[in-house]
mmCIF file of C-alpha atoms in Angstrom:
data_model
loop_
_atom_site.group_PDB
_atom_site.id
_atom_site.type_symbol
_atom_site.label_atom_id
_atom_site.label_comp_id
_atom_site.label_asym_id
_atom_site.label_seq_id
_atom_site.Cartn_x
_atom_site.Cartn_y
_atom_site.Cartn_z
ATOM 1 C CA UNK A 1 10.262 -0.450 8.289
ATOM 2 C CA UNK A 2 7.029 -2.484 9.783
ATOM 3 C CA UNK A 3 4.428 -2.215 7.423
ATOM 4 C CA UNK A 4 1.143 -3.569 8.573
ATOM 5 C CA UNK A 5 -2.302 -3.896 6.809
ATOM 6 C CA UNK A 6 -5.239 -6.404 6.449
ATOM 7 C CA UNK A 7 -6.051 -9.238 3.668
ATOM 8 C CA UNK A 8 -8.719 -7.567 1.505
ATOM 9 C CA UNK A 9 -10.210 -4.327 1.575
ATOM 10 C CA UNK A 10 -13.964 -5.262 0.993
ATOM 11 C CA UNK A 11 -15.136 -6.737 4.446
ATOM 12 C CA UNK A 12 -13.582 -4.497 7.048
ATOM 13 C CA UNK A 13 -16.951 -2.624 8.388
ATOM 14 C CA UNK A 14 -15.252 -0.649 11.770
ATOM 15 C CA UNK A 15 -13.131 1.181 8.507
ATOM 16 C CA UNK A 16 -15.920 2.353 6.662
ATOM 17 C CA UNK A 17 -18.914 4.709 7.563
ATOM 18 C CA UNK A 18 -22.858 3.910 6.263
ATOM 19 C CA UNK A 19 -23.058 4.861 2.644
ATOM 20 C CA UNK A 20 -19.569 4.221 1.485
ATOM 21 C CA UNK A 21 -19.732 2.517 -1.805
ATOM 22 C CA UNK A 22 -17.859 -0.649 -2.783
ATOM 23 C CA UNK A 23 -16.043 1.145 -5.302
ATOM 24 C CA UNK A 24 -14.802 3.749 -2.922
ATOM 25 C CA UNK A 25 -13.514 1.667 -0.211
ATOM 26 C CA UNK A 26 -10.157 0.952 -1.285
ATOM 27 C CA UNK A 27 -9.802 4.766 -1.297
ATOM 28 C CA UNK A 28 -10.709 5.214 2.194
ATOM 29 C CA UNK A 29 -8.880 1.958 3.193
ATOM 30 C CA UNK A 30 -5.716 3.802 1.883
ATOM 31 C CA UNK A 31 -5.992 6.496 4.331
ATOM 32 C CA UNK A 32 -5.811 3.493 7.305
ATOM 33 C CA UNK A 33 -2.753 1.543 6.157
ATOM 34 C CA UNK A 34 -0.221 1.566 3.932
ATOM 35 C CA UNK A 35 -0.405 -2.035 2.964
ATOM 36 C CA UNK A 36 -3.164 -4.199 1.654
ATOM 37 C CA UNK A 37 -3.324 -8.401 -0.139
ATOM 38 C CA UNK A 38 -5.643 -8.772 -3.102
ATOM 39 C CA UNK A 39 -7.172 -12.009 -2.660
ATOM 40 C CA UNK A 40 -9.697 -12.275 -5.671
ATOM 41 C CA UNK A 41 -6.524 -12.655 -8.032
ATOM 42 C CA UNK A 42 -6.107 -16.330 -6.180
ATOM 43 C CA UNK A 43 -9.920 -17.129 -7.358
ATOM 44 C CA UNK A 44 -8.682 -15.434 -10.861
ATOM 45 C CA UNK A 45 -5.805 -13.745 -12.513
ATOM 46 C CA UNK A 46 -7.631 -10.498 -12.425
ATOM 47 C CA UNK A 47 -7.317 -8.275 -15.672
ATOM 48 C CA UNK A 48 -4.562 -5.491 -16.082
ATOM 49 C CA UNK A 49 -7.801 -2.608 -15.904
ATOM 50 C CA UNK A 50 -8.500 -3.513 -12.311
ATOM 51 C CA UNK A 51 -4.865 -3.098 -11.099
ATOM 52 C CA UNK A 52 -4.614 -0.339 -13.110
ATOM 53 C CA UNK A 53 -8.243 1.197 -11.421
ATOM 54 C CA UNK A 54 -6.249 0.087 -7.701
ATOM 55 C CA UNK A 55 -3.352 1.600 -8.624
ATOM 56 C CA UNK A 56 -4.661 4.993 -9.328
ATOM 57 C CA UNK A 57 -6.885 5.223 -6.081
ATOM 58 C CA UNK A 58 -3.987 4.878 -3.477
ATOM 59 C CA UNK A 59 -1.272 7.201 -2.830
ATOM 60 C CA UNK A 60 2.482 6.916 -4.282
ATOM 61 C CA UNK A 61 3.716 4.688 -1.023
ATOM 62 C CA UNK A 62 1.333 2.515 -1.086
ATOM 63 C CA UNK A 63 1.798 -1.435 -1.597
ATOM 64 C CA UNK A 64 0.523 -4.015 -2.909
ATOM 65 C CA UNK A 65 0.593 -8.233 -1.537
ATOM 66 C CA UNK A 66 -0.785 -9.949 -4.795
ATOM 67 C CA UNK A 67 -1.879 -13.400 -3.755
ATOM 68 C CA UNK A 68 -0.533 -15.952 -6.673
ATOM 69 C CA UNK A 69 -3.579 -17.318 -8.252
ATOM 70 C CA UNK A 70 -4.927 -21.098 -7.320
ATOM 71 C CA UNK A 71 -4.031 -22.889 -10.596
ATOM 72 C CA UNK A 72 -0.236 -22.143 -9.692
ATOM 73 C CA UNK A 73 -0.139 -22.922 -5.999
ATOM 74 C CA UNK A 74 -1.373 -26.435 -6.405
ATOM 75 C CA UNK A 75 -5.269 -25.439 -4.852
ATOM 76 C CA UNK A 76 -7.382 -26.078 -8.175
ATOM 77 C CA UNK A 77 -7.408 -29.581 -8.481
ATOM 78 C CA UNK A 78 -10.076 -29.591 -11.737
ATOM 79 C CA UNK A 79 -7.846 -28.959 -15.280
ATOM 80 C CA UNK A 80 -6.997 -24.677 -15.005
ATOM 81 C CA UNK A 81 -8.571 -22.484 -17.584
ATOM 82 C CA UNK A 82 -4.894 -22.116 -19.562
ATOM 83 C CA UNK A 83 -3.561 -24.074 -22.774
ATOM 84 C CA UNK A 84 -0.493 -25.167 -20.171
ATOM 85 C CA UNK A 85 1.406 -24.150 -16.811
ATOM 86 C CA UNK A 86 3.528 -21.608 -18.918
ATOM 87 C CA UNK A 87 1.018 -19.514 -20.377
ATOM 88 C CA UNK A 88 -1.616 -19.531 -17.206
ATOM 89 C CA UNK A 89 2.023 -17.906 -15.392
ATOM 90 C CA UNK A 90 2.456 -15.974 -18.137
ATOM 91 C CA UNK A 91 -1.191 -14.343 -17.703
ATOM 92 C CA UNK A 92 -0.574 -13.697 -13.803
ATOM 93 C CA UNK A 93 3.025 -11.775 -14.871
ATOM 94 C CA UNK A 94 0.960 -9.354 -17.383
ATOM 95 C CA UNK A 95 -1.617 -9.171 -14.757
ATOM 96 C CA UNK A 96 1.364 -7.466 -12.473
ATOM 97 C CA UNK A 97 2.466 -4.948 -14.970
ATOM 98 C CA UNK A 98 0.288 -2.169 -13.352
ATOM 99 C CA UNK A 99 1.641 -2.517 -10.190
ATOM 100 C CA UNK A 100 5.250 -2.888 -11.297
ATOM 101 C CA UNK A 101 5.059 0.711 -13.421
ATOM 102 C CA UNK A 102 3.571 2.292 -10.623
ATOM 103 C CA UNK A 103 6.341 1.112 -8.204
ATOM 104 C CA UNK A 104 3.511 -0.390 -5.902
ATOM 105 C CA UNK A 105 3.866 -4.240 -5.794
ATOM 106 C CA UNK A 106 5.454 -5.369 -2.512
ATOM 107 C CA UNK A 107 5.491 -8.882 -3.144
ATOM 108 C CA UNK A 108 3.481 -11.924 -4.932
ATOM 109 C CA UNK A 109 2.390 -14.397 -2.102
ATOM 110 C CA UNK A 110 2.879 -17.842 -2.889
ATOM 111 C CA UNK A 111 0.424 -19.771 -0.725
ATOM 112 C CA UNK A 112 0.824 -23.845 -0.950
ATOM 113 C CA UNK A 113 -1.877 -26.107 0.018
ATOM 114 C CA UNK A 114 -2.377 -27.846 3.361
ATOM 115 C CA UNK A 115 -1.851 -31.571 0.776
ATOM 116 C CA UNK A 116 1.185 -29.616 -0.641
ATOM 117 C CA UNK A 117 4.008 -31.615 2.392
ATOM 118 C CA UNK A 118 7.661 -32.103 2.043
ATOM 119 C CA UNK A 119 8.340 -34.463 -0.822
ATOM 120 C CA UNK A 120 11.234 -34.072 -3.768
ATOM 121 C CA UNK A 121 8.077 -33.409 -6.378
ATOM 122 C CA UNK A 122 7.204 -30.435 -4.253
ATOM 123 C CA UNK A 123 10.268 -28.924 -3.921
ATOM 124 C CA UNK A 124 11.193 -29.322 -8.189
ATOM 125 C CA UNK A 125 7.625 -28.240 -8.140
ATOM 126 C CA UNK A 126 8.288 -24.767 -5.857
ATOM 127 C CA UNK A 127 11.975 -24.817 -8.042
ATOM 128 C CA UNK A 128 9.481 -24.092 -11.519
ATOM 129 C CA UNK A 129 7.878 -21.718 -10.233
ATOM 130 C CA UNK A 130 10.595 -19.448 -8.861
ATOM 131 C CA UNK A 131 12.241 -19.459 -11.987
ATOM 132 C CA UNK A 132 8.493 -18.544 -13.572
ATOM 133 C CA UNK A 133 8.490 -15.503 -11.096
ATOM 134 C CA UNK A 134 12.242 -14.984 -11.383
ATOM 135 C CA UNK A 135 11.622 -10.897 -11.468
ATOM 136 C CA UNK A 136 9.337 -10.547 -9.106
ATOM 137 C CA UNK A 137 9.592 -10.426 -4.831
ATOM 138 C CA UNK A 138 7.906 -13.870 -3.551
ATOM 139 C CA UNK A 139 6.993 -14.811 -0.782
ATOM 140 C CA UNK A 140 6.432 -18.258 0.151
ATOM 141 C CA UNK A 141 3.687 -19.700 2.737
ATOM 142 C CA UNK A 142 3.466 -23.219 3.394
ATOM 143 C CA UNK A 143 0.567 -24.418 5.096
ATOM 144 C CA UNK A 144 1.369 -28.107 5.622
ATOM 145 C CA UNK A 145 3.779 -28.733 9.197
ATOM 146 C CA UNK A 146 6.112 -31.242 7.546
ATOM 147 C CA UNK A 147 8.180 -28.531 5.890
ATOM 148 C CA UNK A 148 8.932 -27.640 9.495
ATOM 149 C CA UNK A 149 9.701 -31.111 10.888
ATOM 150 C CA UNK A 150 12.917 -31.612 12.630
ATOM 151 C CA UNK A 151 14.302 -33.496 9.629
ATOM 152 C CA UNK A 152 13.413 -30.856 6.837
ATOM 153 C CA UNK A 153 13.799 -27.642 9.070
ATOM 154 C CA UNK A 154 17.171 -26.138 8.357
ATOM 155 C CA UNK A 155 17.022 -27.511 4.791
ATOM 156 C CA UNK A 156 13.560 -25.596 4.138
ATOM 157 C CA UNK A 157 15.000 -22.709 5.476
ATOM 158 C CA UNK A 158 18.272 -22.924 3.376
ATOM 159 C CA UNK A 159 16.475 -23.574 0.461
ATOM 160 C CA UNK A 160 13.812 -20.425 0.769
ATOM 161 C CA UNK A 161 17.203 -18.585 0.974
ATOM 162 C CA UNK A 162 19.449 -19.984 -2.115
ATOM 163 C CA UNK A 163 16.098 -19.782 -4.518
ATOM 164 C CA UNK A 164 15.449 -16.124 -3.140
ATOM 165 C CA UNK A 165 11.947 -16.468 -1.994
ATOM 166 C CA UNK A 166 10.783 -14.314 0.896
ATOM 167 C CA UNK A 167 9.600 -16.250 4.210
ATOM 168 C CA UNK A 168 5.697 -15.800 4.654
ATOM 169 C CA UNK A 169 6.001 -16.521 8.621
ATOM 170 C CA UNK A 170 2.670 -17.541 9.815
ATOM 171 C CA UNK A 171 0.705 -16.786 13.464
ATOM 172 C CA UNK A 172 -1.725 -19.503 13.290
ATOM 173 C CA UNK A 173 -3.279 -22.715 15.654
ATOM 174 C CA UNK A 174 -1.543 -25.470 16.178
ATOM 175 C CA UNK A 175 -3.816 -27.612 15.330
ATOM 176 C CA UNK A 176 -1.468 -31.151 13.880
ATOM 177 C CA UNK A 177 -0.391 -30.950 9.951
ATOM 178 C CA UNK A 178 -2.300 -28.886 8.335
ATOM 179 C CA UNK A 179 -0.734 -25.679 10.469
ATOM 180 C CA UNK A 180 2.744 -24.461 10.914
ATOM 181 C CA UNK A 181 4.442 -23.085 13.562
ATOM 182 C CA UNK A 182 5.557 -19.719 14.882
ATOM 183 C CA UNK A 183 9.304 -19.462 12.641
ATOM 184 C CA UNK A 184 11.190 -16.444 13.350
ATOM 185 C CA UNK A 185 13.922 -16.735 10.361
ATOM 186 C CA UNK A 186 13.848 -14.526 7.897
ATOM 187 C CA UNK A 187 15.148 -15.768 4.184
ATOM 188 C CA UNK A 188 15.441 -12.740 2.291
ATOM 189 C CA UNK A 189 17.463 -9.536 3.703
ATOM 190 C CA UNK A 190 15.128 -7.067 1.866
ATOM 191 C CA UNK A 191 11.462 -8.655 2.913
ATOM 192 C CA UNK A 192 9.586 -10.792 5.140
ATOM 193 C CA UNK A 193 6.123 -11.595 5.437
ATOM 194 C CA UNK A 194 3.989 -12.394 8.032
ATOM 195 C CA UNK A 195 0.176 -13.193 8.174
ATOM 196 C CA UNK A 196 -1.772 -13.539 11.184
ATOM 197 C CA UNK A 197 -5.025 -16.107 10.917
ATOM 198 C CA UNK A 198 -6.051 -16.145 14.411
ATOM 199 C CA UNK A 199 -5.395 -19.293 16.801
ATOM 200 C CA UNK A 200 -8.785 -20.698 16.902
ATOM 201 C CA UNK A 201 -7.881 -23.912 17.224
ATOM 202 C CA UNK A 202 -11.118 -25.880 16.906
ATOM 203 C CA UNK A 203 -12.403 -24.325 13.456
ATOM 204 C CA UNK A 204 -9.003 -24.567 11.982
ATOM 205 C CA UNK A 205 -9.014 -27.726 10.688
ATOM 206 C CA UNK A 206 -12.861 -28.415 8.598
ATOM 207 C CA UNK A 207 -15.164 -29.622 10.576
ATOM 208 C CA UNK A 208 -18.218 -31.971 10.014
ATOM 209 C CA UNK A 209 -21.133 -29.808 9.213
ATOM 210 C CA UNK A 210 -21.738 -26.058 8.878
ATOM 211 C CA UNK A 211 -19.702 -22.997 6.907
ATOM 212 C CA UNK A 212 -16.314 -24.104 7.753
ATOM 213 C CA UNK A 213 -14.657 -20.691 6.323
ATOM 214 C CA UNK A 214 -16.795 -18.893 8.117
ATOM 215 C CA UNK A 215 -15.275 -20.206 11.409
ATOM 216 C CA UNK A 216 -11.650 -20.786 10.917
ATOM 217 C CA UNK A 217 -10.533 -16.989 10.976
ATOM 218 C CA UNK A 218 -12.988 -16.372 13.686
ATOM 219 C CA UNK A 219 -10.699 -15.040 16.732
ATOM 220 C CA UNK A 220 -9.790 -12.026 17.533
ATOM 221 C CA UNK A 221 -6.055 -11.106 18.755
ATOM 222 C CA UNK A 222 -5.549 -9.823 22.735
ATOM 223 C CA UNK A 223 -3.149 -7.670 24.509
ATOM 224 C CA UNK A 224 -0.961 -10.025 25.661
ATOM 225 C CA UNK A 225 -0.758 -11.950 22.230
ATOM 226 C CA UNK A 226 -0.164 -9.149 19.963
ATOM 227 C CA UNK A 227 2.858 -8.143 22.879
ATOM 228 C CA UNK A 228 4.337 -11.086 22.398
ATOM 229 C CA UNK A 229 5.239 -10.140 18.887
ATOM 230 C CA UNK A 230 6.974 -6.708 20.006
ATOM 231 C CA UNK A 231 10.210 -9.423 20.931
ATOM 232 C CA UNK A 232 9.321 -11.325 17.831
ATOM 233 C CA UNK A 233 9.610 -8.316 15.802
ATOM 234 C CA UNK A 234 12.728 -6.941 17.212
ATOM 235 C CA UNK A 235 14.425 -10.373 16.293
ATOM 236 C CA UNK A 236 13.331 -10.311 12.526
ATOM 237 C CA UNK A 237 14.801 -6.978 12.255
ATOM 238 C CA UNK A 238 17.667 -7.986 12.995
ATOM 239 C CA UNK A 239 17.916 -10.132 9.549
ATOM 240 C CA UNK A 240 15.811 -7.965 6.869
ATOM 241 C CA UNK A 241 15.549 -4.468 5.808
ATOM 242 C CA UNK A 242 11.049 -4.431 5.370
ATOM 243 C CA UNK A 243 8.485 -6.448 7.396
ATOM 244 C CA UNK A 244 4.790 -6.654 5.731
ATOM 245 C CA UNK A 245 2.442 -7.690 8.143
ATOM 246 C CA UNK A 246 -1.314 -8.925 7.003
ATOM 247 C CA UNK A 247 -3.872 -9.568 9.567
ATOM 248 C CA UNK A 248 -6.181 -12.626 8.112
ATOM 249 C CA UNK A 249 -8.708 -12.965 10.914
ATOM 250 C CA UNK A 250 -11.633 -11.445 9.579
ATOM 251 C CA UNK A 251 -14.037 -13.776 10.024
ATOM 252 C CA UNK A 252 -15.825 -12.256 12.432
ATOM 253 C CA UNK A 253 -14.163 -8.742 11.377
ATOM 254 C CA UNK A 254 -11.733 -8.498 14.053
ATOM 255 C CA UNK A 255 -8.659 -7.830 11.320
ATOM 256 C CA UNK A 256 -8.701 -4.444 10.840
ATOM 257 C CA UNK A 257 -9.312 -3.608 14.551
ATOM 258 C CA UNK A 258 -5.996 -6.171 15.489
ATOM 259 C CA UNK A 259 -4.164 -4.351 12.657
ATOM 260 C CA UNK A 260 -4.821 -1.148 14.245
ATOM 261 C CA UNK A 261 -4.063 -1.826 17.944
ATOM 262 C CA UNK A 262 -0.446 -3.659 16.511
ATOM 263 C CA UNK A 263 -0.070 0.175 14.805
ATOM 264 C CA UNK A 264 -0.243 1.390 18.185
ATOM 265 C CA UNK A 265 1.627 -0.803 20.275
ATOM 266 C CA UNK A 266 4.229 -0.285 18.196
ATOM 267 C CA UNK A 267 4.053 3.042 18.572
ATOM 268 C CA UNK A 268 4.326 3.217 14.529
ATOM 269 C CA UNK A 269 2.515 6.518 12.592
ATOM 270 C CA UNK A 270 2.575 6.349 8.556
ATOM 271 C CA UNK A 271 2.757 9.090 6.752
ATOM 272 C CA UNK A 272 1.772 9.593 3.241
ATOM 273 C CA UNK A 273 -1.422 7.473 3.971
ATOM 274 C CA UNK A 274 -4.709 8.794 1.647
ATOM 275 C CA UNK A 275 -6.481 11.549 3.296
ATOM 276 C CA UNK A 276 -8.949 10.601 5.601
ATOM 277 C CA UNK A 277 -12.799 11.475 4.248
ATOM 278 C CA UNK A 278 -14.440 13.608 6.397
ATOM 279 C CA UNK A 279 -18.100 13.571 7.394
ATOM 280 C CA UNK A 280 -20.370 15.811 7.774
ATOM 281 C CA UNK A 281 -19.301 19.154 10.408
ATOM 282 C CA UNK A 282 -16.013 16.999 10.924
ATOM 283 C CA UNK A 283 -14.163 19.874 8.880
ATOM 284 C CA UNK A 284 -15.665 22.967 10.992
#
C-alpha cells in the first residue's frame, strides 16, 4: 500500500476554504489523505491531550509520522529542557501513548542533522537511541551525504537493517554535503519512508542574507519529475509491505497540490478518508 500525505496540516491553503478555523483543519485535512507528519513535536514533545485531541478528529485508518523531537536528533545544541537523555526520551515515549491505543502511529521519524556525518560516535550515538525507541517503528533520515559515500554505503544500509530502523529515502537537491541522494533500498520489509523537499538547488544550502527557510522548500514538483517515481516506486515494492510518502515542499504551498497530482498518477483512491465538508448548495 502507497500511502501519501503532506508534512503538517496547518499551512496547506488550496485544502481549506475561507473561514475554516485552525482547530478544524486537521478534520478537513483527513478527508484529503490518509497520512499526515506532526512537526511541532520536533520544536517540543507535545503533551499526551493534543495527540489525544488529533487522534479523535481523524478516522480509524488514519496515520500518524511523529517527527522525534530536536533534543534527541542532535539539532538543539543549547543544554535540553530534561534532567538527562533518558528521561527527555522517556517524555517523547508517553507523548506516543495516544497514538499507540488508537492504532494510529505509522512511524517516529528520526531526522539527523546536516553536522550529524559518518563517524563511530554517530553511529553508538544512532545505536542509543534505537534501543530508547526499541517498541516503536523508526524511521531514519540522514541529512548529511557522507553516510552515502562509496566507502560507508553498503555498511549504512546494512546497519539501518540489523538495528531495524525504517529507511527515510529522501527526493531532495544535490546541492554537496549537506543533501543526500536519491537511495532506492528499502531496510525494513514492513515500512519505508520517503519525503520529498523539492530540488531547489540554490536555497538549499543557507544563504547570506534573507529568510533562508522560507526559500529552501520553495519548488514545486512537475510532470515529468513526479513520473519518474512511478519506476522508483515499483522497485521499493518489491522489498516492503507499506510506503509513506510526505511531500515537504511547502514553502511556497506547492505540497499539498504535488501530493495530490502523485494520488492521481498513481491512479491510487483511499477509502475510509473523513468526509469531505460541504459548502453551501454543494449538498442539493
Amino acid at each position: 500500500m502507497i500511502y501519501i500525505g503532506v508534512t503538517g496540516w496547518g499551512d496547506h491553503d488550496s485544502l481549506y476554504k475561507t473561514g475554516v478555523s485552525a482547530r478544524d483543519k486537521l478534520s478537513v485535512y483527513a478527508g484529503h489523505f490518509p497520512i499526515v507528519e506532526v512537526d511541532s513535536s520536533f520544536y517540543a514533545i507535545q503533551p499526551q491531550s493534543n495527540a489525544e485531541k488529533w487522534v479523535s478528529e481523524t478516522p480509524d485508518s488514519f496515520r500518524f509520522v511523529v517527527k522525534a523531537y530536536q533534543g534527541m536528533t542532535g539539532h538543539q545544541r543549547e543544554e535540553i529542557p530534561f534532567k538527562d537523555k533518558g528521561e527527555m526520551f522517556e517524555a517523547f515515549r508517553q507523548s506516543l501513548t495516544p497514538y499507540i491505543k488508537a492504532g494510529k502511529l505509522g512511524m517516529v521519524l528520526f531526522q539527523t542533522p546536516p553536522w550529524f556525518d559518518c563517524r563511530r560516535e554517530n553511529v553508538d550515538y544512532l545505536r542509543y537511541s534505537r534501543e530508547q525507541l526499541a517498541d516503536f517503528p523508526v524511521a531514519l533520515e540522514f541529512r548529511n551525504r557522507t553516510w552515502f559515500d562509496p566507502a560507508f554505503y553498503d555498511k549504512t544500509l546494512s546497519f539501518m537493517e540489523k538495528e531495524n530502523w525504517i529507511h527515510g529515502i529522501c527526493d531532495e537537491p544535490q546541492a554537496g554535503e549537506g543533501s543526500i541522494p536519491i537511495v532506492l533500498q528499502a531496510a525494513n520489509k514492513e515500512k519505508t519512508l520517503i519525503r520529498f523537499h523539492g530540488r531547489n538547488v540554490h536555497g538549499w544550502n543557507k544563504p547570506a542574507g534573507g529568510n533562508w527557510r522560507e526559500v529552501r522548500f520553495l519548488y514545486r514538483y512537475n510532470d515529468q519529475e513526479l513520473e519518474e517515481w512511478k519506476e522508483r516506486l515499483q522497485i521499493l515494492k518489491q522489498q516492503t509491505k507499506d510506503i509513506y510518502i510526505l511531500f515537504n515542499n511547502n514553502s511556497g504551498g506547492d505540497a499539498a497540490d504535488n501530493a495530490k497530482q502523485l494520488i492521481d498518477l498513481l491512479n491510487i483512491r483511499y477509502e475510509g478518508l473523513a468526509p469531505k465538508q460541504l459548502g453551501l448548495f454543494e449538498d442539493i
